[in-house]
mmCIF file of C-alpha atoms in Angstrom:
data_model
loop_
_atom_site.group_PDB
_atom_site.id
_atom_site.type_symbol
_atom_site.label_atom_id
_atom_site.label_comp_id
_atom_site.label_asym_id
_atom_site.label_seq_id
_atom_site.Cartn_x
_atom_site.Cartn_y
_atom_site.Cartn_z
ATOM 1 C CA MET J 1 -0.136 -0.309 -0.107
ATOM 2 C CA SER J 2 3.059 2.464 0.920
ATOM 3 C CA THR J 3 4.570 1.516 -1.910
ATOM 4 C CA LYS J 4 1.697 2.412 -4.003
ATOM 5 C CA LYS J 5 1.521 5.652 -2.774
ATOM 6 C CA ASP J 6 5.040 6.658 -3.140
ATOM 7 C CA SER J 7 5.237 5.875 -6.665
ATOM 8 C CA SER J 8 2.241 7.911 -7.096
ATOM 9 C CA ASN J 9 4.305 10.971 -5.518
ATOM 10 C CA LYS J 10 7.143 10.475 -7.934
ATOM 11 C CA LEU J 11 7.139 12.731 -10.687
ATOM 12 C CA GLN J 12 5.852 10.308 -13.545
ATOM 13 C CA GLY J 13 6.304 10.709 -17.974
ATOM 14 C CA LYS J 14 3.313 12.713 -18.075
ATOM 15 C CA ASP J 15 4.509 15.273 -15.162
ATOM 16 C CA LEU J 16 7.340 15.567 -17.218
ATOM 17 C CA MET J 17 5.830 16.358 -20.534
ATOM 18 C CA ASN J 18 3.882 19.148 -18.752
ATOM 19 C CA ALA J 19 6.509 20.453 -17.315
ATOM 20 C CA GLY J 20 8.627 20.789 -20.572
ATOM 21 C CA ILE J 21 5.625 21.878 -22.618
ATOM 22 C CA TYR J 22 4.633 24.534 -20.490
ATOM 23 C CA SER J 23 8.213 25.992 -20.103
ATOM 24 C CA ALA J 24 8.102 26.078 -24.076
ATOM 25 C CA ILE J 25 5.015 28.319 -23.786
ATOM 26 C CA TYR J 26 6.114 30.162 -20.997
ATOM 27 C CA PHE J 27 9.266 30.969 -23.009
ATOM 28 C CA VAL J 28 8.016 31.835 -25.931
ATOM 29 C CA ILE J 29 6.078 34.407 -24.250
ATOM 30 C CA VAL J 30 8.864 35.516 -22.332
ATOM 31 C CA PHE J 31 11.294 35.650 -25.537
ATOM 32 C CA ALA J 32 8.589 37.824 -27.580
ATOM 33 C CA VAL J 33 8.255 40.148 -24.475
ATOM 34 C CA ALA J 34 12.117 40.447 -24.226
ATOM 35 C CA MET J 35 12.207 41.533 -27.510
ATOM 36 C CA LEU J 36 11.112 45.270 -26.154
ATOM 37 C CA GLY J 37 14.339 45.569 -24.637
ATOM 38 C CA TYR J 38 16.035 46.594 -27.821
ATOM 39 C CA ILE J 39 14.472 49.875 -26.637
ATOM 40 C CA PRO J 40 16.676 51.050 -23.852
ATOM 41 C CA ILE J 41 13.921 52.360 -22.010
ATOM 42 C CA MET J 42 11.916 48.944 -21.959
ATOM 43 C CA MET J 43 14.819 47.292 -20.651
ATOM 44 C CA PRO J 44 14.031 47.651 -17.186
ATOM 45 C CA MET J 45 10.482 47.446 -17.654
ATOM 46 C CA LEU J 46 11.367 43.547 -18.714
ATOM 47 C CA CYS J 47 11.262 43.069 -14.741
ATOM 48 C CA VAL J 48 7.291 44.462 -14.924
ATOM 49 C CA LEU J 49 6.487 42.709 -18.402
ATOM 50 C CA VAL J 50 7.791 39.621 -18.150
ATOM 51 C CA PRO J 51 6.129 38.662 -14.574
ATOM 52 C CA LEU J 52 2.807 39.996 -15.492
ATOM 53 C CA ILE J 53 2.069 38.768 -18.863
ATOM 54 C CA ALA J 54 3.697 35.206 -18.457
ATOM 55 C CA GLY J 55 1.979 34.941 -15.068
ATOM 56 C CA VAL J 56 -0.981 33.568 -17.142
ATOM 57 C CA PRO J 57 0.351 30.688 -19.049
ATOM 58 C CA PHE J 58 2.384 30.110 -15.281
ATOM 59 C CA MET J 59 -0.903 30.074 -13.370
ATOM 60 C CA LEU J 60 -2.337 27.446 -16.094
ATOM 61 C CA PHE J 61 0.810 25.270 -15.300
ATOM 62 C CA LEU J 62 0.185 25.538 -11.794
ATOM 63 C CA THR J 63 -3.276 23.496 -12.328
ATOM 64 C CA LYS J 64 -1.103 20.863 -13.786
ATOM 65 C CA VAL J 65 1.173 20.587 -10.475
ATOM 66 C CA LYS J 66 0.025 18.065 -8.123
ATOM 67 C CA LYS J 67 3.835 16.646 -7.558
ATOM 68 C CA PHE J 68 6.947 18.001 -6.232
ATOM 69 C CA GLY J 69 9.777 18.980 -8.341
ATOM 70 C CA MET J 70 7.487 20.498 -11.256
ATOM 71 C CA ILE J 71 7.927 23.882 -10.674
ATOM 72 C CA TRP J 72 11.656 23.594 -10.058
ATOM 73 C CA ILE J 73 12.459 21.700 -13.026
ATOM 74 C CA MET J 74 10.588 24.789 -15.148
ATOM 75 C CA SER J 75 12.761 27.185 -13.482
ATOM 76 C CA ILE J 76 15.889 25.271 -14.273
ATOM 77 C CA ILE J 77 14.720 24.775 -17.966
ATOM 78 C CA MET J 78 14.250 28.576 -17.985
ATOM 79 C CA GLY J 79 17.966 28.989 -16.950
ATOM 80 C CA ILE J 80 18.983 27.001 -19.365
ATOM 81 C CA LEU J 81 17.326 28.415 -21.925
ATOM 82 C CA MET J 82 18.823 31.735 -21.064
ATOM 83 C CA LEU J 83 22.001 30.478 -21.226
ATOM 84 C CA LEU J 84 21.654 29.212 -24.453
ATOM 85 C CA THR J 85 20.155 32.694 -25.496
ATOM 86 C CA GLY J 86 23.735 34.244 -24.666
ATOM 87 C CA MET J 87 22.685 35.555 -21.366
ATOM 88 C CA ALA J 88 24.493 35.211 -18.040
ATOM 89 C CA GLN J 89 24.336 32.053 -15.915
ATOM 90 C CA TYR J 90 22.645 34.664 -13.267
ATOM 91 C CA ALA J 91 18.948 33.750 -14.217
ATOM 92 C CA LEU J 92 19.733 29.891 -13.738
ATOM 93 C CA ILE J 93 21.426 30.321 -10.502
ATOM 94 C CA ILE J 94 18.595 32.796 -9.038
ATOM 95 C CA GLY J 95 16.230 30.676 -10.790
ATOM 96 C CA ALA J 96 17.127 27.470 -8.759
ATOM 97 C CA PHE J 97 16.916 29.098 -5.420
ATOM 98 C CA SER J 98 13.504 31.239 -6.084
ATOM 99 C CA GLY J 99 11.781 27.862 -8.410
ATOM 100 C CA LEU J 100 12.866 25.572 -5.030
ATOM 101 C CA ILE J 101 11.091 28.203 -2.632
ATOM 102 C CA ALA J 102 7.949 28.513 -5.099
ATOM 103 C CA GLU J 103 7.840 24.834 -5.238
ATOM 104 C CA LEU J 104 7.899 24.629 -1.415
ATOM 105 C CA ILE J 105 5.115 27.167 -1.241
ATOM 106 C CA TYR J 106 2.756 25.658 -3.777
ATOM 107 C CA LYS J 107 3.400 22.262 -2.028
ATOM 108 C CA SER J 108 2.462 23.570 1.754
ATOM 109 C CA GLY J 109 -1.193 24.459 -0.057
ATOM 110 C CA THR J 110 -1.196 20.987 -0.837
ATOM 111 C CA TYR J 111 -1.538 21.982 -4.456
ATOM 112 C CA LYS J 112 -4.872 23.166 -3.584
ATOM 113 C CA SER J 113 -4.839 26.865 -2.817
ATOM 114 C CA GLN J 114 -5.590 29.533 -5.011
ATOM 115 C CA SER J 115 -3.715 32.057 -2.804
ATOM 116 C CA LYS J 116 -0.247 29.834 -2.299
ATOM 117 C CA ALA J 117 -0.852 29.559 -6.208
ATOM 118 C CA VAL J 118 -0.523 33.436 -6.488
ATOM 119 C CA LEU J 119 2.560 33.377 -3.979
ATOM 120 C CA THR J 120 4.203 31.022 -5.887
ATOM 121 C CA CYS J 121 3.854 32.955 -9.275
ATOM 122 C CA GLY J 122 5.232 35.775 -7.765
ATOM 123 C CA VAL J 123 8.304 33.617 -5.967
ATOM 124 C CA PHE J 124 8.804 31.996 -9.326
ATOM 125 C CA SER J 125 9.362 35.194 -11.282
ATOM 126 C CA ILE J 126 12.222 36.260 -9.555
ATOM 127 C CA TRP J 127 14.353 34.667 -11.986
ATOM 128 C CA VAL J 128 13.565 37.333 -14.394
ATOM 129 C CA TRP J 129 16.027 39.715 -12.158
ATOM 130 C CA GLY J 130 18.842 37.499 -12.400
ATOM 131 C CA ASN J 131 19.312 38.477 -15.994
ATOM 132 C CA PHE J 132 20.229 42.021 -14.776
ATOM 133 C CA ILE J 133 23.110 41.362 -12.258
ATOM 134 C CA PRO J 134 25.638 41.599 -14.916
ATOM 135 C CA LEU J 135 24.157 44.962 -15.580
ATOM 136 C CA PHE J 136 24.427 46.041 -12.518
ATOM 137 C CA PHE J 137 27.916 44.589 -10.968
ATOM 138 C CA LYS J 138 29.571 43.258 -14.372
ATOM 139 C CA ARG J 139 28.876 45.932 -17.210
ATOM 140 C CA GLU J 140 32.376 46.030 -18.666
ATOM 141 C CA SER J 141 31.987 42.121 -19.568
ATOM 142 C CA TYR J 142 28.679 42.168 -20.591
ATOM 143 C CA TRP J 143 28.753 45.415 -23.150
ATOM 144 C CA ALA J 144 32.215 43.394 -24.142
ATOM 145 C CA ALA J 145 30.566 41.035 -25.706
ATOM 146 C CA ARG J 146 27.607 43.196 -27.224
ATOM 147 C CA GLN J 147 29.215 45.996 -28.843
ATOM 148 C CA SER J 148 26.973 45.044 -31.685
ATOM 149 C CA PHE J 149 24.106 47.161 -29.686
ATOM 150 C CA GLY J 150 26.092 50.018 -30.684
ATOM 151 C CA GLU J 151 27.594 52.919 -28.520
ATOM 152 C CA ASP J 152 24.506 54.900 -28.191
ATOM 153 C CA TYR J 153 22.155 51.888 -26.467
ATOM 154 C CA ILE J 154 25.104 51.245 -24.436
ATOM 155 C CA ASN J 155 25.061 54.882 -22.967
ATOM 156 C CA THR J 156 21.810 55.199 -22.996
ATOM 157 C CA LEU J 157 20.852 52.142 -20.868
ATOM 158 C CA ASN J 158 23.638 52.054 -18.384
ATOM 159 C CA SER J 159 22.242 55.754 -17.732
ATOM 160 C CA LEU J 160 18.699 53.794 -17.390
ATOM 161 C CA MET J 161 19.978 51.501 -14.680
ATOM 162 C CA PRO J 162 21.903 53.099 -12.010
ATOM 163 C CA ILE J 163 23.080 50.869 -9.046
ATOM 164 C CA TRP J 164 20.519 51.820 -6.975
ATOM 165 C CA LEU J 165 17.469 50.259 -9.512
ATOM 166 C CA CYS J 166 18.937 46.812 -8.841
ATOM 167 C CA PRO J 167 16.722 46.057 -5.369
ATOM 168 C CA ILE J 168 13.628 48.062 -7.047
ATOM 169 C CA LEU J 169 13.853 45.599 -10.250
ATOM 170 C CA LEU J 170 13.850 42.774 -7.781
ATOM 171 C CA ALA J 171 10.876 43.988 -6.067
ATOM 172 C CA ALA J 172 9.287 44.621 -9.162
ATOM 173 C CA ALA J 173 9.915 40.906 -10.274
ATOM 174 C CA PHE J 174 8.273 39.765 -7.198
ATOM 175 C CA VAL J 175 5.034 42.095 -7.190
ATOM 176 C CA PHE J 176 4.440 42.397 -10.679
ATOM 177 C CA GLY J 177 4.581 37.919 -10.868
ATOM 178 C CA ILE J 178 1.837 38.621 -7.964
ATOM 179 C CA LEU J 179 -0.413 40.602 -9.972
ATOM 180 C CA GLY J 180 0.287 38.218 -13.199
ATOM 181 C CA GLY J 181 -0.764 35.419 -10.542
ATOM 182 C CA LEU J 182 -4.173 37.024 -9.917
ATOM 183 C CA LEU J 183 -4.426 38.159 -13.703
ATOM 184 C CA GLY J 184 -4.091 34.625 -14.351
ATOM 185 C CA LYS J 185 -6.009 33.292 -11.773
ATOM 186 C CA THR J 186 -9.217 35.642 -12.593
ATOM 187 C CA LEU J 187 -8.747 34.607 -16.689
ATOM 188 C CA LEU J 188 -8.342 30.958 -15.757
ATOM 189 C CA LYS J 189 -11.341 30.521 -13.103
ATOM 190 C CA LYS J 190 -12.732 27.350 -15.000
ATOM 191 C CA HIS J 191 -9.537 26.033 -14.804
ATOM 192 C CA PHE J 192 -8.497 26.499 -11.695
ATOM 193 C CA LYS J 193 -12.265 25.038 -10.777
ATOM 194 C CA LYS J 194 -11.599 21.862 -12.851
ATOM 195 C CA ALA J 195 -8.344 21.258 -11.148
ATOM 196 C CA GLY J 196 -10.009 21.231 -7.728
ATOM 197 C CA ILE J 197 -8.060 24.572 -6.405
ATOM 198 C CA ALA J 198 -9.995 26.875 -4.196
#
């Protein structure tokens, strides 16, 4: 009896498929929104727009999460995809921690709490902030590999990203992740009801 229960708590192929599929959907949305970063003033706004817009598909993903590990896997996938698209390793590092915390938060509500789902969305969204760390602390090496952006773009963006903005963007990623979660919860009422998440 306990063996059957233990096996039901382990990630199965379907769980991994869901994590992969929703990671792909989430990444496409993130990538599309990130294109706005080619406009300097929009770059810091990505800590607002990505969590807000991508919060909807993430909340849909949470209706499929019933086992520990799925959220953490998604955060790792996002970090790896950031690496593959030329970003630094910080999104992967930050995401590994924020994804695990988000996982524990959602599990604490036994995967059935809408309020925990919204909080999970906020904490998960912190990974986005990891992409900005080099812009604050390693500007020379960051821009050395991105000279194709042009001197005007680089100078403008540097002026828009003073060091004091770093903690503000962290807070923005969390707060707008919460708002994205609330938006997703509102738009996906039927999905949450069907999944038994109240």
